[in-house]
mmCIF file of C-alpha atoms in Angstrom:
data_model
loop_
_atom_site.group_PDB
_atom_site.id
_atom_site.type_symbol
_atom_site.label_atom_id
_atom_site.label_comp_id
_atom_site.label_asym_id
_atom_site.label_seq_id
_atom_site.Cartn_x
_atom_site.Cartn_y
_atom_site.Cartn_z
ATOM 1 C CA UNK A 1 -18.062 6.907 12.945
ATOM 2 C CA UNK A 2 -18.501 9.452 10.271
ATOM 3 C CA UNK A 3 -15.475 9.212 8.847
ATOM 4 C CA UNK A 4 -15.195 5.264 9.031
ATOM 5 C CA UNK A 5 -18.033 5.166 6.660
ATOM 6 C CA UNK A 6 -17.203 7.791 4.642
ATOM 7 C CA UNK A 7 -13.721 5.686 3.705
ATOM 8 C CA UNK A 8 -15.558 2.073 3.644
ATOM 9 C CA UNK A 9 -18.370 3.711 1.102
ATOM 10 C CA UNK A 10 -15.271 4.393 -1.334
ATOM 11 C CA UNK A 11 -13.620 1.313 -0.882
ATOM 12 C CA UNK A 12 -16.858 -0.235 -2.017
ATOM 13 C CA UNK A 13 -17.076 1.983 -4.825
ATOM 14 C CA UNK A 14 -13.822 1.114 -5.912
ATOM 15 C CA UNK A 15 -13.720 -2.217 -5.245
ATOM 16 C CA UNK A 16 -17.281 -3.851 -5.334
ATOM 17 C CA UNK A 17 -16.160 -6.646 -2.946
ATOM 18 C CA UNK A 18 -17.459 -7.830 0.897
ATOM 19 C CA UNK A 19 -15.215 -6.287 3.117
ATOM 20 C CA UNK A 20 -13.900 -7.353 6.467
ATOM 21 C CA UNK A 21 -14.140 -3.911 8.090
ATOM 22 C CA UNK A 22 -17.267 -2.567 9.467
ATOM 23 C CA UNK A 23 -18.838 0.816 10.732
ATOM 24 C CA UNK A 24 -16.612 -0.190 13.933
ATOM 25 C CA UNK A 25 -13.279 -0.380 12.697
ATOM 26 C CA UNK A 26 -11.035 1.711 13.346
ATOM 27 C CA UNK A 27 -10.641 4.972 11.017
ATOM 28 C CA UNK A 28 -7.093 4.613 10.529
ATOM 29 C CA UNK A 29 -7.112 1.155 9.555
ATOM 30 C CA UNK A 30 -10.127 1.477 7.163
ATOM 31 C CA UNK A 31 -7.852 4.441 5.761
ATOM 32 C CA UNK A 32 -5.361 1.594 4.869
ATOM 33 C CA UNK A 33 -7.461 -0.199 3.140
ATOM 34 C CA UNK A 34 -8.560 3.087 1.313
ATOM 35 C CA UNK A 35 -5.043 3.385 -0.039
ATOM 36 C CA UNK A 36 -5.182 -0.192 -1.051
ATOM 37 C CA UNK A 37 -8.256 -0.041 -3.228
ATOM 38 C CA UNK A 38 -6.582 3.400 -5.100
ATOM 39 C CA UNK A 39 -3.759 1.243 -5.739
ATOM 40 C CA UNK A 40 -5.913 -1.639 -7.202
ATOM 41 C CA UNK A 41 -8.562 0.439 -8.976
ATOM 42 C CA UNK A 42 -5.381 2.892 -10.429
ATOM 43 C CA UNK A 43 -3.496 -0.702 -11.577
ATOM 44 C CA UNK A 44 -7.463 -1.858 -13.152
ATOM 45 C CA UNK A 45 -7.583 1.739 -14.760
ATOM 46 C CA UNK A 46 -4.802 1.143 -16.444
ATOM 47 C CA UNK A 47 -5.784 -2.127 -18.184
ATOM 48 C CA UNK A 48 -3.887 -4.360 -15.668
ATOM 49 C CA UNK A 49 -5.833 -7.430 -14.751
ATOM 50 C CA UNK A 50 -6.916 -7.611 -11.344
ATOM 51 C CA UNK A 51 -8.341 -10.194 -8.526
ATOM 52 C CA UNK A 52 -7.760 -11.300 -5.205
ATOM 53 C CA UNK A 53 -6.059 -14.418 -3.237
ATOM 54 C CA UNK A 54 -5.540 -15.596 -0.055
ATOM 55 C CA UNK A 55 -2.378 -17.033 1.547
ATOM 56 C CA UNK A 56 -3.086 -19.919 0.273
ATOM 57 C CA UNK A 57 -3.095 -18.837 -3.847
ATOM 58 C CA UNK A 58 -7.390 -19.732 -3.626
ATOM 59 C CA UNK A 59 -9.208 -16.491 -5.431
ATOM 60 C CA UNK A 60 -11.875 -14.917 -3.102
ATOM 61 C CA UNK A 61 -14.377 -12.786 -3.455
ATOM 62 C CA UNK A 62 -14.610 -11.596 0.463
ATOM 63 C CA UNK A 63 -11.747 -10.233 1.422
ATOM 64 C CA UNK A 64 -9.631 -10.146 4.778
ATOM 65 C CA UNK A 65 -7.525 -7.634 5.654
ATOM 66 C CA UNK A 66 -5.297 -6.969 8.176
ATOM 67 C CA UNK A 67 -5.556 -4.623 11.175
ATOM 68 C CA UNK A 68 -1.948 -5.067 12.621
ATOM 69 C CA UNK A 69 1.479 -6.091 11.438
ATOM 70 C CA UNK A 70 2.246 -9.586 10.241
ATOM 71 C CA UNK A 71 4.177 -11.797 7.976
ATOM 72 C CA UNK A 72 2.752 -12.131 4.605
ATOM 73 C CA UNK A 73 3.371 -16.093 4.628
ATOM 74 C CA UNK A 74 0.783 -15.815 8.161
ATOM 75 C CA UNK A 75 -1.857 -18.272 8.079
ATOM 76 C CA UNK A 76 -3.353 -17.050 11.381
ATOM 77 C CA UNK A 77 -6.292 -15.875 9.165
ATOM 78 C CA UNK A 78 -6.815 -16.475 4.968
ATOM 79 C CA UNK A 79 -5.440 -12.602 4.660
ATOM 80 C CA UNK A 80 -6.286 -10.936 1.767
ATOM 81 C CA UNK A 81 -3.949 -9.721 -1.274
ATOM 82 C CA UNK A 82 -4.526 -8.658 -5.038
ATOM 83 C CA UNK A 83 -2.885 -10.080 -7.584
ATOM 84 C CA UNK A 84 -2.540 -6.963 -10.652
ATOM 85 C CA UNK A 85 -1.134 -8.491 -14.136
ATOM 86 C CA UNK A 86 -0.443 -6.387 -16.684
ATOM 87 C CA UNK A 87 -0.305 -8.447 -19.801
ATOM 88 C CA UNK A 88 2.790 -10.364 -20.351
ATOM 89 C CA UNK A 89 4.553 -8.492 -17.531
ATOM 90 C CA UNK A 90 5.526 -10.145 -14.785
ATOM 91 C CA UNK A 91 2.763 -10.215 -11.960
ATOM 92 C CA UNK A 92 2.539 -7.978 -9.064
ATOM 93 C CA UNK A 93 0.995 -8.603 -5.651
ATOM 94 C CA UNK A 94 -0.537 -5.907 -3.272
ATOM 95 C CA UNK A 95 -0.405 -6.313 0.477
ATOM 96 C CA UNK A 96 -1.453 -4.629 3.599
ATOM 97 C CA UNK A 97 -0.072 -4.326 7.014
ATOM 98 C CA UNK A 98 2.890 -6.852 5.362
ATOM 99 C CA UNK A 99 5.956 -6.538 7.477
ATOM 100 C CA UNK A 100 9.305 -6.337 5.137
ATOM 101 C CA UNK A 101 12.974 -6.814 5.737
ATOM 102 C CA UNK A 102 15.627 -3.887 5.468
ATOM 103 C CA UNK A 103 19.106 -4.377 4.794
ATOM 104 C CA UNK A 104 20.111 -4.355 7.992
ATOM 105 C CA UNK A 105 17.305 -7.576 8.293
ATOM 106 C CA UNK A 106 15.269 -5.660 10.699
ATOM 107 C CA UNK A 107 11.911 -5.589 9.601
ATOM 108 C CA UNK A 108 8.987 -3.023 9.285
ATOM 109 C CA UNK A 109 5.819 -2.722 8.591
ATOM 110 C CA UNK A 110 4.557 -1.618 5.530
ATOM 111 C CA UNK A 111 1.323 -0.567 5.703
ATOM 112 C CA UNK A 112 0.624 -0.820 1.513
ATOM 113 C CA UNK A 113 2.835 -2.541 -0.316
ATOM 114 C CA UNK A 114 3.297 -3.469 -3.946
ATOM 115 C CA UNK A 115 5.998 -6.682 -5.031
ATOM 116 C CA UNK A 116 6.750 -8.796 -7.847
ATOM 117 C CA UNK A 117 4.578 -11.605 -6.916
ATOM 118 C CA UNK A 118 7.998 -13.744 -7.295
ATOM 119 C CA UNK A 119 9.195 -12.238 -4.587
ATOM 120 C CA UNK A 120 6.185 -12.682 -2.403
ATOM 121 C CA UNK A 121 5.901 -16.191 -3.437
ATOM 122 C CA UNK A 122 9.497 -17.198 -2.587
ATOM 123 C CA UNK A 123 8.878 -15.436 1.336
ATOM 124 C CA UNK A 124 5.841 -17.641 1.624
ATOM 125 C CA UNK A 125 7.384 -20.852 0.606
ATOM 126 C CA UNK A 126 10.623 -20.216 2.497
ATOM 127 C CA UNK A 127 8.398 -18.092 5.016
ATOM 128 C CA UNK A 128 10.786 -15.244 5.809
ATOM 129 C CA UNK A 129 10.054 -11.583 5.038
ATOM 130 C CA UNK A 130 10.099 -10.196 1.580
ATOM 131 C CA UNK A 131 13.059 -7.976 0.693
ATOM 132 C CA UNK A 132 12.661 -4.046 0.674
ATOM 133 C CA UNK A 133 15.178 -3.809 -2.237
ATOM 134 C CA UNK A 134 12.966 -6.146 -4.109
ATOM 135 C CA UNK A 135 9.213 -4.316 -3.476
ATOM 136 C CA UNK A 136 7.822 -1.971 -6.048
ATOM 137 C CA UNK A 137 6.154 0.757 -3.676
ATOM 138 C CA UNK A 138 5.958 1.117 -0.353
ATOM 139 C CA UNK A 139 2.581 3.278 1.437
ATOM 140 C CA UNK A 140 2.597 4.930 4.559
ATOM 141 C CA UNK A 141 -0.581 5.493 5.994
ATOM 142 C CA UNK A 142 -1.934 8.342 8.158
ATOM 143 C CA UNK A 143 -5.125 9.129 9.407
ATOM 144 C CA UNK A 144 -6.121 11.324 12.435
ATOM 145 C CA UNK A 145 -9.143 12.709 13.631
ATOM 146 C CA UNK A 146 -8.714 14.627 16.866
ATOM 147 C CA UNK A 147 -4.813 15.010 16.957
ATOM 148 C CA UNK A 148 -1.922 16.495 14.451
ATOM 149 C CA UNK A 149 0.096 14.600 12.584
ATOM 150 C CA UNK A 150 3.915 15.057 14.138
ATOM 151 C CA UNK A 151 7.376 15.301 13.005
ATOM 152 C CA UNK A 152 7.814 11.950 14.769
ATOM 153 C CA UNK A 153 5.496 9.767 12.165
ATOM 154 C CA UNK A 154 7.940 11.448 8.882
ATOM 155 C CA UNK A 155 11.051 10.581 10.640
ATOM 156 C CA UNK A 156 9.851 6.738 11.574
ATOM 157 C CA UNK A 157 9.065 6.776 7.712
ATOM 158 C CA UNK A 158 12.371 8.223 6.696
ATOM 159 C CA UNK A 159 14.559 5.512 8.489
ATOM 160 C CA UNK A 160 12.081 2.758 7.321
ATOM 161 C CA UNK A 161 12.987 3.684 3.833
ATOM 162 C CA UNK A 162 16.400 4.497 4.269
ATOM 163 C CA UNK A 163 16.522 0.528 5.446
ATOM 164 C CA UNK A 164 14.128 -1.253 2.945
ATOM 165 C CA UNK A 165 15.089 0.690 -0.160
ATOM 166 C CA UNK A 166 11.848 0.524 -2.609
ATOM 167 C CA UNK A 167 11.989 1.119 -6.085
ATOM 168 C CA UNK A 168 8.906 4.193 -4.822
ATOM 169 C CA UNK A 169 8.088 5.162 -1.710
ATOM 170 C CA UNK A 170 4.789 7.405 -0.825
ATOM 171 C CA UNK A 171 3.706 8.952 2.361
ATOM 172 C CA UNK A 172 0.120 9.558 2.364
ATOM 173 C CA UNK A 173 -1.877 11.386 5.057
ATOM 174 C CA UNK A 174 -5.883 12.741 5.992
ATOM 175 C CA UNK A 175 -3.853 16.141 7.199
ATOM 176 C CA UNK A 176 -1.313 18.105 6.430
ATOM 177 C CA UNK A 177 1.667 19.795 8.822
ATOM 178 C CA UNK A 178 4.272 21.919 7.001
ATOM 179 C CA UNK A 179 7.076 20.583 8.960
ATOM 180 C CA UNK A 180 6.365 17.365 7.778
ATOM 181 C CA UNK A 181 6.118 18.575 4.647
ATOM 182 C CA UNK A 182 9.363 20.297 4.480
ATOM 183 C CA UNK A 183 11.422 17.116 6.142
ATOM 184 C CA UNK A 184 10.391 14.580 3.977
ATOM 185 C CA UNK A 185 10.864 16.801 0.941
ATOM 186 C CA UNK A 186 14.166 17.713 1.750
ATOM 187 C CA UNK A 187 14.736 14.550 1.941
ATOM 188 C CA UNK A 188 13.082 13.370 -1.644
ATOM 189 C CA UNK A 189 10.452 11.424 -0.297
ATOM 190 C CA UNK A 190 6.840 11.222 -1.785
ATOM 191 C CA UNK A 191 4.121 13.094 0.051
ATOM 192 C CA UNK A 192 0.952 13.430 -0.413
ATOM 193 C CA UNK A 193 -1.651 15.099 2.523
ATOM 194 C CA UNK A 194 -5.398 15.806 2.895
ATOM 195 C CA UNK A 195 -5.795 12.646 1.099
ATOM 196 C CA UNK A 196 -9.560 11.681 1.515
ATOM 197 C CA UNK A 197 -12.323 10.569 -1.041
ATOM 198 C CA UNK A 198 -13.591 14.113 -1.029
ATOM 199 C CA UNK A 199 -10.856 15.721 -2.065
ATOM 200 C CA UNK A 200 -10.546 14.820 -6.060
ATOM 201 C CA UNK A 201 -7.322 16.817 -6.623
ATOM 202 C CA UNK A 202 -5.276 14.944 -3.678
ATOM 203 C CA UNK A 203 -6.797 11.685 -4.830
ATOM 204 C CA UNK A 204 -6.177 12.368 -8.271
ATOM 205 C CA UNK A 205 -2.263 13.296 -7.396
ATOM 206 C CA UNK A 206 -2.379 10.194 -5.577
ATOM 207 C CA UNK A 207 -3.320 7.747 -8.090
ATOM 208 C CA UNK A 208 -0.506 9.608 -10.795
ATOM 209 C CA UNK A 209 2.260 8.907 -8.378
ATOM 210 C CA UNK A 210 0.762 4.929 -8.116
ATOM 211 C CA UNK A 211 0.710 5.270 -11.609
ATOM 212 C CA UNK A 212 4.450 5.882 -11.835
ATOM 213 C CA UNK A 213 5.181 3.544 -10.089
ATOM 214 C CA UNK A 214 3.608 0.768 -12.371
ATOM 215 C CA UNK A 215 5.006 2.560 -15.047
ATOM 216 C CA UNK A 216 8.813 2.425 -13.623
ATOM 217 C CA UNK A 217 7.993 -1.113 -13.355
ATOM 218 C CA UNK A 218 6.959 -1.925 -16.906
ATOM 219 C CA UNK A 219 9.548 -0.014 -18.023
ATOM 220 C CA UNK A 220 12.144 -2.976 -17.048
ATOM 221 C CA UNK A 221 9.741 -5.448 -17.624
ATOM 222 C CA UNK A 222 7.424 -5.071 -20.262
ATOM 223 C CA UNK A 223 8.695 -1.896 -22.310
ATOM 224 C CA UNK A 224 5.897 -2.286 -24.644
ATOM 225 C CA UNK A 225 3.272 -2.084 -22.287
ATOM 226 C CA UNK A 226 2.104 1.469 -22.494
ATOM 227 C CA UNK A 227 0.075 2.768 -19.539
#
């Protein structure tokens, strides 16, 4: 329980807005959420203009995440997403729990994950999955309390990616394993672990590789932007 409040007292921190998660959620999905509100705070930081939608384009101030996989065009509930704008670039949307198409057109889940908000516009109108090749950054998500992370959550990660293709892709985690550590940087991937609010230095490493990211973005888009 601990822990779950430890992650939802950041979230407010970083956010400052009502939250659909509560003392009982579970840990690793408030975790998700945690990596959503460094992405969003990291984007604000940076001068980008930030607020939140629903499915539906209306801005909210309560927001509704998801705790399982689904299509981002789902009105099943008025799920939650931020919209980041930084100047005249292009906007950006940032999902959770979104599930996105690989190029074979299987689809996984990403559990954060940041799009040209063209992109995520056209899969809700023609309500199909977004396109890996298209999506900024993709975030996977770990958190354990009482087991180990295994070599079985890196390579489920590695043959997402291989699929969808993002511009960045970051695997984040609450612990660290050095197996994990040595497959997924063999195989280029971004890794971060012991990622938690009380760690600054992880956090901080965290929010630089979000960071470039958005900057690979404006780079293409908005060259003048300087972040």
């Amino acid at each position: 329980m601990s822990h779950v409040r430890n992650l939802l007292g950041e979230i407010n921190a970083l956010i400052g807005h009502g939250l659909s998660y509560t003392s009982a959620s579970k840990a690793w999905d408030v975790y998700e959420g945690y990596l959503f509100s460094l992405v969003v705070s990291t984007a604000g930081s940076l001068g980008a203009t930030v607020y939140y939608e629903d499915v539906d384009g209306t801005n909210v101030k309560d927001l509704v995440f998801r705790t399982s996989p689904g299509q981002i065009f789902s009105r099943v509930q008025p799920y939650t997403h931020a919209i980041v704008q930084f100047g005249h670039a292009p906007a950006l949307e940032v999902h959770l729990g979104v599930q996105v198409q690989g190029g074979s057109r299987v689809l996984h889940e990403c559990d954060v994950l940041v799009l040209p908000a063209e992109e995520a516009a056209l899969s809700r109108r023609m309500s199909m999955a977004p396109r890996g090749g298209k999506c900024l950054l993709a975030i996977e998500c770990k958190y354990y309390v009482s087991s180990q992370l295994g070599i079985g959550a890196a390579r489920n990660f590695e043959g997402a990616i291989t699929d969808l293709k993002p511009q960045m892709n970051l695997f984040v985690s609450n612990t660290g394993a050095p197996n994990v550590v040595k497959y997924l940087s063999a195989r280029k991937r971004g890794y971060e672990r012991e990622v938690v609010p009380s760690n600054v230095d992880t956090v901080g490493y965290t929010r630089a590789k979000i960071r470039e990211a958005f900057k690979e973005f404006l780079s293409k888009h908005a060259p003048s932007i300087v972040i």
